[in-house]
Structure formats: structure tokens, C-alpha cells
Amino acid sequence: MASSSSPPAFLPSGTTTTTTVAASSLVNNAISATATTKASPTKKPSAVLGFLAGGIAACGAVTITNPAEVIKTRLQLQGELMRQAPGSKRIYTNSGQAFLHIAKYEGIRGLQRGLGCAYMYQIMMNGTRLGLYDPIKHTIHSALKTDPSKNNNAVNIAAGGIGGILSAALASPLFLVKTRLQSFSSHEASRVGQQHYYKHTVDALRHIYKTEGLRGIYRGVDASMMRTGAGSAVQLPLYDVVKQKMIHVGGLENGALCHGLSSLISGFFLCIVMNPFDIISTRMFNQGGSLYKSPADCLVKTVKAEGISALYKGFTAHYLRIGPHTIFTFVFMEQVKKVFERLE
């Protein structure tokens, strides 16, 4: 698969979103001929097309990776602010055991808990990030009077970071609801963390607003923005470095296999950076009262009560979600793009 010079307007090369940076590079290489003829580098890209394509593709990916997200949430909440007593047993010991445990006692419904809300979240989060990325990048290039057709890592990182933070702020209420839905277990002996029972997403938003107000709806938004910002800041450099090593040292062709392996390898290091922020976000979202006053307070209390290792709870499940989610997003993005091309 040959490399290309210009990506489609709605999915640019070098995007720094948490789950779709690799996808943009893959699409960039896969469809260069069509992109260069249909999209002028000086024309401001369509945010609407990017929103639709990104949201639809991410929904397809999350259908497959949602069980890993449920497992990650349970592992991160297990033993919250409690140091494990020597010899005591935990409900969930690792990702594989957690999968089997949830499947046994809660079935497929338990493994896909919160999927409806996850769809809404993906549309709002990834749709917004992909939709805003190119317009923001175009605006920055215009302000700097630089050529938007030339790759500029600094501009890419800035555009990805800004889009990521804005999308995190916008989608935060859905992230909150998704976390609470996924943490809830219908099997009493499988429950960890604070339990919140909601019939569905709308019921959850209504209940949270009624009992906690607007402040409750946006609980943990600062942690969410930090989480997304951290992911956006590190993923592009990591992905690019790994990809170049795979090409120049490993001898791989700059194609789908190289990009897929680069996503999986860079995703591991991304999780190392991002997992502590993810732990804080999960706990800030799931708390029903005032257990944590701020992300910093959550960090201090967690480390003090559970040790530094608590910041890496659910690491394996987190990694199993990020790598595959990126690759699946690319696969679905290609199919969505083909549909859009036929409709044009």
C-alpha cells in the first residue's frame, strides 16, 4: 500500500485523537488518489462530514470493544480507597477472569452494559473530534499563514489537543452516565464501587439532574478533559516514532500491517501515560456524593489508601480496548467513506 500526499477532508493524516489517530494515517495511505482530486488543501474541510463519518465508524468499533470497557471500569473501581488485606480474595482478579465472571453471572447483557450510552458518547466524542480536527487545523494554518497541504506536527498536535479537550467537555455527561451504567451489576456478589441503577441513558440524566443538579451532570468534566488532553498530547508522537521504526528498522511496507502493529505497540505506551488519568476519571464519574473534591484530591486519596499501583488497575483491559478500537474504527471508517462517495 503506497503512501499518499493528502488525506480526505474529514479524516486528516496525523490526527491526535485518543482512539483514532492511527485510523487517519491508514485512510491517508489507502485513498490518496480520490482525496487529492476531491479535496483542495486550501478549502476549509467539512465538520459535518467528519462528524458523521467519525461517529458512525466509532459506533461500529465500540460494539466490539465495549466489553473491555466494562471490565476496565469494574477493575478500576474494585477496592476503592481500601488497601487489600493479606490473603483476601477479590471479585475480579484479571481481565480474563473478569470476562468469564461477568459472562457467567450477568450474561451478554452484562458484558455489553452501557452500550446504548456508549454509542451516544462515541458519536458526540469521536464525531466532534474528527469533525473539528481539520477545520481547527485549517484555522491555525490560516492564522500562521502556513501551507495547510504540508504536514506540520506542531499544528497537528495543537489541533488534536484543542479538538480533544472541546469534545471531552461536550461529551462529559455521557461519559459519566456510561461509567455508572457499566459499574452497576445485577449480581449482588459482583458489585464494586458505588452502585447506581438507571433504566437507560435518559433516565440517568434525568435522575442525576434532579438529585445533583447541573453540577452533578458535569461532575468530573475537568478529569475527563485532562484524560483526553493527555492522550491527545502523547499519541501522535508515539505512533509516528513507532511507525518509522517499523519501516526503517523492521523493513515493513508503509501499509495496513505496519499501521496496525504501530497502533498496538504505541497503544501500550499510551496506556502507561493515560491509565492514571482514566482511573481518576472513572472514580470522579462514579461517585454519588462528595468522596472526591477534585481530580487532585482523587489522586492523593487513591494513592494514600491503595498505593501507587492502584493507578494502573484495569491496565490490560484498557490496552485491549485502545488498540483494537483504533483498528476497528479505521475498518468501519473506510466503509462509511465508500458509502459517502457513492452518495456524492
Short mmCIF file of C-alpha atoms in Angstrom, two decimals:
data_model
loop_
_atom_site.label_atom_id
_atom_site.label_comp_id
_atom_site.label_asym_id
_atom_site.label_seq_id
_atom_site.Cartn_x
_atom_site.Cartn_y
_atom_site.Cartn_z
CA MET A 1 0.00 0.00 0.00
CA ALA A 2 1.68 3.22 -1.11
CA SER A 3 1.85 6.35 0.99
CA SER A 4 -0.09 9.42 -0.05
CA SER A 5 0.28 13.16 -0.03
CA SER A 6 -3.15 14.33 1.08
CA PRO A 7 -5.92 12.83 3.22
CA PRO A 8 -9.66 13.20 2.81
CA ALA A 9 -11.09 16.40 4.23
CA PHE A 10 -12.90 14.75 7.10
CA LEU A 11 -10.07 12.42 8.25
CA PRO A 12 -6.61 14.03 8.10
CA SER A 13 -3.20 12.47 8.47
CA GLY A 14 -1.66 12.97 11.89
CA THR A 15 -4.84 13.32 13.95
CA THR A 16 -4.15 13.04 17.69
CA THR A 17 -7.47 11.80 18.99
CA THR A 18 -7.23 9.18 21.70
CA THR A 19 -8.64 6.31 19.71
CA THR A 20 -8.45 7.34 16.06
CA VAL A 21 -5.00 8.81 15.34
CA ALA A 22 -3.82 5.64 13.64
CA ALA A 23 -7.00 5.43 11.61
CA SER A 24 -6.34 8.75 9.91
CA SER A 25 -2.89 7.66 8.76
CA LEU A 26 -4.32 4.40 7.44
CA VAL A 27 -7.02 6.18 5.48
CA ASN A 28 -4.43 8.69 4.29
CA ASN A 29 -2.45 5.88 2.65
CA ALA A 30 -5.45 3.95 1.39
CA ILE A 31 -7.35 6.60 -0.53
CA SER A 32 -4.89 9.25 -1.65
CA ALA A 33 -5.97 9.35 -5.29
CA THR A 34 -9.60 10.10 -4.52
CA ALA A 35 -8.75 12.54 -1.77
CA THR A 36 -6.38 14.67 -3.80
CA THR A 37 -8.87 15.11 -6.59
CA LYS A 38 -11.90 15.84 -4.41
CA ALA A 39 -10.44 18.00 -1.65
CA SER A 40 -8.40 21.12 -2.21
CA PRO A 41 -5.80 21.77 0.53
CA THR A 42 -6.90 25.42 0.68
CA LYS A 43 -10.59 24.64 1.06
CA LYS A 44 -11.89 24.52 4.62
CA PRO A 45 -12.92 20.89 5.37
CA SER A 46 -16.47 19.92 6.27
CA ALA A 47 -17.00 19.48 10.01
CA VAL A 48 -20.40 17.88 9.35
CA LEU A 49 -18.99 15.13 7.13
CA GLY A 50 -16.22 14.48 9.63
CA PHE A 51 -18.73 14.31 12.48
CA LEU A 52 -20.92 11.79 10.68
CA ALA A 53 -18.10 9.57 9.43
CA GLY A 54 -16.23 9.61 12.74
CA GLY A 55 -19.32 8.98 14.82
CA ILE A 56 -20.62 6.10 12.69
CA ALA A 57 -17.21 4.41 12.50
CA ALA A 58 -16.62 4.75 16.25
CA CYS A 59 -20.03 3.20 16.97
CA GLY A 60 -19.08 0.16 14.94
CA ALA A 61 -15.79 -0.14 16.82
CA VAL A 62 -17.30 0.30 20.30
CA THR A 63 -19.78 -2.52 19.66
CA ILE A 64 -16.77 -4.85 19.64
CA THR A 65 -14.67 -3.19 22.36
CA ASN A 66 -17.40 -2.28 24.88
CA PRO A 67 -16.92 -5.48 26.96
CA ALA A 68 -13.30 -4.48 27.57
CA GLU A 69 -14.53 -1.08 28.74
CA VAL A 70 -16.97 -2.73 31.18
CA ILE A 71 -14.19 -4.94 32.55
CA LYS A 72 -11.80 -1.98 32.85
CA THR A 73 -14.40 0.04 34.78
CA ARG A 74 -15.06 -2.78 37.25
CA LEU A 75 -11.34 -3.39 37.83
CA GLN A 76 -10.68 0.31 38.37
CA LEU A 77 -13.45 0.65 40.96
CA GLN A 78 -12.67 -2.57 42.83
CA GLY A 79 -11.23 -1.91 46.30
CA GLU A 80 -11.80 1.84 46.02
CA LEU A 81 -9.92 3.64 48.83
CA MET A 82 -9.32 0.35 50.63
CA ARG A 83 -5.97 -1.39 50.94
CA GLN A 84 -6.37 -5.12 50.27
CA ALA A 85 -5.93 -7.28 53.35
CA PRO A 86 -3.30 -10.04 53.05
CA GLY A 87 -4.86 -13.28 51.85
CA SER A 88 -8.19 -11.70 50.92
CA LYS A 89 -9.79 -12.53 47.59
CA ARG A 90 -11.02 -10.04 45.02
CA ILE A 91 -14.10 -10.49 42.86
CA TYR A 92 -12.14 -9.67 39.70
CA THR A 93 -8.53 -10.86 39.58
CA ASN A 94 -7.63 -10.08 35.96
CA SER A 95 -9.22 -9.22 32.63
CA GLY A 96 -9.78 -12.81 31.50
CA GLN A 97 -11.28 -13.90 34.82
CA ALA A 98 -13.45 -10.77 34.89
CA PHE A 99 -14.80 -11.56 31.42
CA LEU A 100 -15.75 -15.09 32.42
CA HIS A 101 -17.20 -13.94 35.75
CA ILE A 102 -19.44 -11.27 34.20
CA ALA A 103 -20.49 -13.62 31.39
CA LYS A 104 -21.43 -16.31 33.93
CA TYR A 105 -23.46 -14.17 36.31
CA GLU A 106 -24.74 -11.35 34.05
CA GLY A 107 -24.58 -12.80 30.55
CA ILE A 108 -24.03 -10.88 27.33
CA ARG A 109 -26.18 -8.07 28.71
CA GLY A 110 -23.65 -7.61 31.50
CA LEU A 111 -20.69 -7.59 29.12
CA GLN A 112 -22.43 -5.02 26.91
CA ARG A 113 -23.75 -2.93 29.78
CA GLY A 114 -24.00 0.75 28.87
CA LEU A 115 -23.68 0.07 25.13
CA GLY A 116 -26.54 2.40 24.19
CA CYS A 117 -24.93 5.25 26.08
CA ALA A 118 -21.55 4.28 24.62
CA TYR A 119 -23.00 4.81 21.13
CA MET A 120 -24.17 8.30 22.09
CA TYR A 121 -20.82 9.04 23.68
CA GLN A 122 -18.86 7.86 20.65
CA ILE A 123 -20.97 9.95 18.29
CA MET A 124 -20.52 13.04 20.46
CA MET A 125 -16.86 12.46 21.35
CA ASN A 126 -15.24 10.97 18.24
CA GLY A 127 -17.68 12.63 15.87
CA THR A 128 -16.76 16.01 17.33
CA ARG A 129 -13.04 15.32 17.44
CA LEU A 130 -12.85 14.12 13.85
CA GLY A 131 -15.27 16.77 12.68
CA LEU A 132 -13.35 19.62 14.34
CA TYR A 133 -9.80 18.44 13.66
CA ASP A 134 -9.41 19.61 10.07
CA PRO A 135 -11.32 22.91 10.48
CA ILE A 136 -9.22 23.76 13.56
CA LYS A 137 -6.02 22.81 11.73
CA HIS A 138 -7.08 24.92 8.75
CA THR A 139 -7.77 27.88 11.06
CA ILE A 140 -4.35 27.56 12.71
CA HIS A 141 -2.61 27.41 9.33
CA SER A 142 -4.53 30.49 8.22
CA ALA A 143 -3.53 32.38 11.36
CA LEU A 144 0.12 31.37 10.95
CA LYS A 145 -0.01 31.91 7.17
CA THR A 146 1.45 28.45 6.59
CA ASP A 147 0.65 25.92 3.87
CA PRO A 148 -2.17 23.59 5.06
CA SER A 149 -1.20 20.97 2.45
CA LYS A 150 2.13 20.38 4.21
CA ASN A 151 2.28 18.21 7.31
CA ASN A 152 3.16 20.19 10.44
CA ASN A 153 3.42 18.13 13.63
CA ALA A 154 3.12 21.16 15.92
CA VAL A 155 -0.10 22.26 14.22
CA ASN A 156 -1.42 18.67 14.22
CA ILE A 157 -0.80 18.29 17.96
CA ALA A 158 -2.37 21.67 18.72
CA ALA A 159 -5.44 20.94 16.58
CA GLY A 160 -5.84 17.46 18.04
CA GLY A 161 -5.43 18.74 21.59
CA ILE A 162 -7.94 21.56 21.17
CA GLY A 163 -10.47 19.30 19.47
CA GLY A 164 -9.96 16.61 22.11
CA ILE A 165 -10.50 18.97 25.03
CA LEU A 166 -13.59 20.53 23.45
CA SER A 167 -15.10 17.14 22.66
CA ALA A 168 -14.37 15.88 26.19
CA ALA A 169 -16.17 18.87 27.68
CA LEU A 170 -19.12 18.37 25.35
CA ALA A 171 -19.44 14.60 25.87
CA SER A 172 -18.66 14.55 29.60
CA PRO A 173 -22.28 13.95 30.77
CA LEU A 174 -22.48 10.86 28.56
CA PHE A 175 -19.13 9.59 29.83
CA LEU A 176 -20.46 9.99 33.37
CA VAL A 177 -23.64 8.02 32.62
CA LYS A 178 -21.73 5.34 30.70
CA THR A 179 -19.37 4.83 33.64
CA ARG A 180 -22.23 4.45 36.12
CA LEU A 181 -24.15 2.09 33.87
CA GLN A 182 -21.08 -0.10 33.35
CA SER A 183 -20.17 -0.18 37.04
CA PHE A 184 -23.64 -1.45 38.02
CA SER A 185 -24.05 -5.22 38.43
CA SER A 186 -27.34 -7.12 38.63
CA HIS A 187 -25.47 -9.83 40.56
CA GLU A 188 -25.10 -8.64 44.15
CA ALA A 189 -21.90 -10.57 44.84
CA SER A 190 -20.26 -8.99 41.78
CA ARG A 191 -20.75 -5.36 42.78
CA VAL A 192 -17.81 -2.97 43.18
CA GLY A 193 -17.78 0.77 43.81
CA GLN A 194 -20.88 2.87 44.33
CA GLN A 195 -23.90 1.39 42.58
CA HIS A 196 -26.31 3.49 40.52
CA TYR A 197 -29.37 1.89 38.97
CA TYR A 198 -30.84 3.64 35.93
CA LYS A 199 -33.27 2.25 33.39
CA HIS A 200 -31.47 3.87 30.47
CA THR A 201 -29.40 6.90 29.49
CA VAL A 202 -32.23 9.45 29.51
CA ASP A 203 -33.45 8.15 32.87
CA ALA A 204 -29.92 8.51 34.22
CA LEU A 205 -29.54 12.10 33.02
CA ARG A 206 -32.95 12.99 34.41
CA HIS A 207 -32.20 11.39 37.78
CA ILE A 208 -28.73 12.93 38.09
CA TYR A 209 -30.04 16.40 37.23
CA LYS A 210 -32.92 16.04 39.70
CA THR A 211 -30.75 14.87 42.59
CA GLU A 212 -27.40 16.56 41.86
CA GLY A 213 -28.28 19.47 39.58
CA LEU A 214 -26.26 20.76 36.62
CA ARG A 215 -23.11 20.43 38.70
CA GLY A 216 -23.83 16.71 39.02
CA ILE A 217 -24.34 16.36 35.25
CA TYR A 218 -20.88 17.83 34.70
CA ARG A 219 -19.21 16.05 37.59
CA GLY A 220 -15.69 15.03 36.62
CA VAL A 221 -15.57 17.14 33.45
CA ASP A 222 -12.15 18.50 34.49
CA ALA A 223 -10.82 14.97 34.92
CA SER A 224 -12.25 13.99 31.54
CA MET A 225 -10.58 16.93 29.82
CA MET A 226 -7.25 16.07 31.48
CA ARG A 227 -7.64 12.44 30.39
CA THR A 228 -8.35 13.32 26.77
CA GLY A 229 -5.71 16.03 26.71
CA ALA A 230 -3.04 13.62 27.97
CA GLY A 231 -3.98 11.04 25.35
CA SER A 232 -4.02 13.59 22.54
CA ALA A 233 -0.65 15.01 23.58
CA VAL A 234 1.25 11.70 23.50
CA GLN A 235 -0.39 9.51 20.88
CA LEU A 236 0.77 11.28 17.71
CA PRO A 237 4.49 11.40 18.62
CA LEU A 238 4.39 7.81 19.89
CA TYR A 239 2.58 6.48 16.82
CA ASP A 240 4.85 8.29 14.37
CA VAL A 241 8.06 7.15 16.08
CA VAL A 242 6.93 3.51 16.21
CA LYS A 243 5.74 3.59 12.59
CA GLN A 244 9.08 4.97 11.36
CA LYS A 245 10.96 2.29 13.31
CA MET A 246 8.75 -0.42 11.80
CA ILE A 247 9.52 0.88 8.29
CA HIS A 248 13.22 1.73 8.54
CA VAL A 249 14.36 -0.86 11.09
CA GLY A 250 11.76 -3.60 10.73
CA GLY A 251 11.60 -3.34 6.95
CA LEU A 252 7.79 -3.29 6.76
CA GLU A 253 5.92 -1.62 3.93
CA ASN A 254 4.16 1.62 4.87
CA GLY A 255 0.76 -0.05 4.73
CA ALA A 256 -2.04 -1.55 6.77
CA LEU A 257 0.07 -4.18 8.57
CA CYS A 258 2.64 -1.59 9.61
CA HIS A 259 -0.06 0.80 10.80
CA GLY A 260 -1.92 -1.89 12.71
CA LEU A 261 1.21 -3.08 14.54
CA SER A 262 2.24 0.52 15.20
CA SER A 263 -1.17 1.17 16.76
CA LEU A 264 -0.88 -1.82 19.07
CA ILE A 265 2.69 -1.02 20.16
CA SER A 266 2.15 2.72 20.64
CA GLY A 267 -1.14 1.94 22.38
CA PHE A 268 0.76 0.09 25.11
CA PHE A 269 2.86 3.15 25.93
CA LEU A 270 -0.18 5.39 25.58
CA CYS A 271 -1.89 3.32 28.29
CA ILE A 272 1.09 3.81 30.59
CA VAL A 273 0.63 7.57 30.35
CA MET A 274 -3.15 7.61 30.22
CA ASN A 275 -4.23 4.95 32.74
CA PRO A 276 -3.81 7.11 35.88
CA PHE A 277 -5.99 9.82 34.30
CA ASP A 278 -8.50 7.14 33.32
CA ILE A 279 -8.65 5.83 36.92
CA ILE A 280 -9.29 9.33 38.22
CA SER A 281 -11.99 9.99 35.60
CA THR A 282 -13.78 6.70 36.35
CA ARG A 283 -13.85 7.36 40.09
CA MET A 284 -14.85 11.00 39.75
CA PHE A 285 -17.73 9.99 37.48
CA ASN A 286 -18.93 7.07 39.57
CA GLN A 287 -19.02 8.81 42.95
CA GLY A 288 -22.52 9.71 44.04
CA GLY A 289 -21.65 12.23 46.74
CA SER A 290 -18.55 14.23 47.55
CA LEU A 291 -15.99 11.48 48.00
CA TYR A 292 -13.52 13.44 45.88
CA LYS A 293 -13.42 17.23 45.71
CA SER A 294 -11.26 17.39 42.60
CA PRO A 295 -9.04 15.24 40.35
CA ALA A 296 -6.05 16.13 42.53
CA ASP A 297 -7.95 15.09 45.66
CA CYS A 298 -8.92 11.81 43.99
CA LEU A 299 -5.30 11.16 43.04
CA VAL A 300 -3.98 11.82 46.55
CA LYS A 301 -6.68 9.76 48.29
CA THR A 302 -6.29 6.84 45.89
CA VAL A 303 -2.51 6.61 46.23
CA LYS A 304 -2.65 7.12 50.00
CA ALA A 305 -5.25 4.39 50.54
CA GLU A 306 -4.30 1.86 47.85
CA GLY A 307 -0.73 2.61 46.88
CA ILE A 308 0.75 3.83 43.60
CA SER A 309 -0.12 0.55 41.87
CA ALA A 310 -3.82 1.49 42.12
CA LEU A 311 -3.27 3.99 39.30
CA TYR A 312 -2.75 1.04 36.95
CA LYS A 313 -5.81 -1.00 37.82
CA GLY A 314 -7.51 -2.30 34.69
CA PHE A 315 -4.41 -1.64 32.58
CA THR A 316 -4.72 -4.81 30.48
CA ALA A 317 -8.40 -4.24 29.76
CA HIS A 318 -7.62 -0.62 28.91
CA TYR A 319 -4.98 -1.70 26.43
CA LEU A 320 -7.21 -4.38 24.92
CA ARG A 321 -9.72 -1.63 24.22
CA ILE A 322 -7.46 1.11 22.78
CA GLY A 323 -5.55 -0.93 20.16
CA PRO A 324 -8.48 -2.84 18.66
CA HIS A 325 -10.75 0.21 18.88
CA THR A 326 -8.32 2.19 16.70
CA ILE A 327 -8.06 -0.57 14.10
CA PHE A 328 -11.80 -1.29 14.02
CA THR A 329 -12.52 2.43 13.70
CA PHE A 330 -10.33 2.51 10.58
CA VAL A 331 -12.06 -0.51 9.05
CA PHE A 332 -15.52 0.97 9.60
CA MET A 333 -14.34 4.44 8.53
CA GLU A 334 -13.32 3.05 5.14
CA GLN A 335 -16.76 1.51 4.63
CA VAL A 336 -18.56 4.69 5.69
CA LYS A 337 -16.38 6.73 3.35
CA LYS A 338 -17.28 4.48 0.41
CA VAL A 339 -20.98 4.99 1.13
CA PHE A 340 -20.49 8.77 1.26
CA GLU A 341 -18.59 8.69 -2.04
CA ARG A 342 -21.43 6.82 -3.73
CA LEU A 343 -23.94 9.35 -2.43
CA GLU A 344 -21.93 12.32 -3.75
#
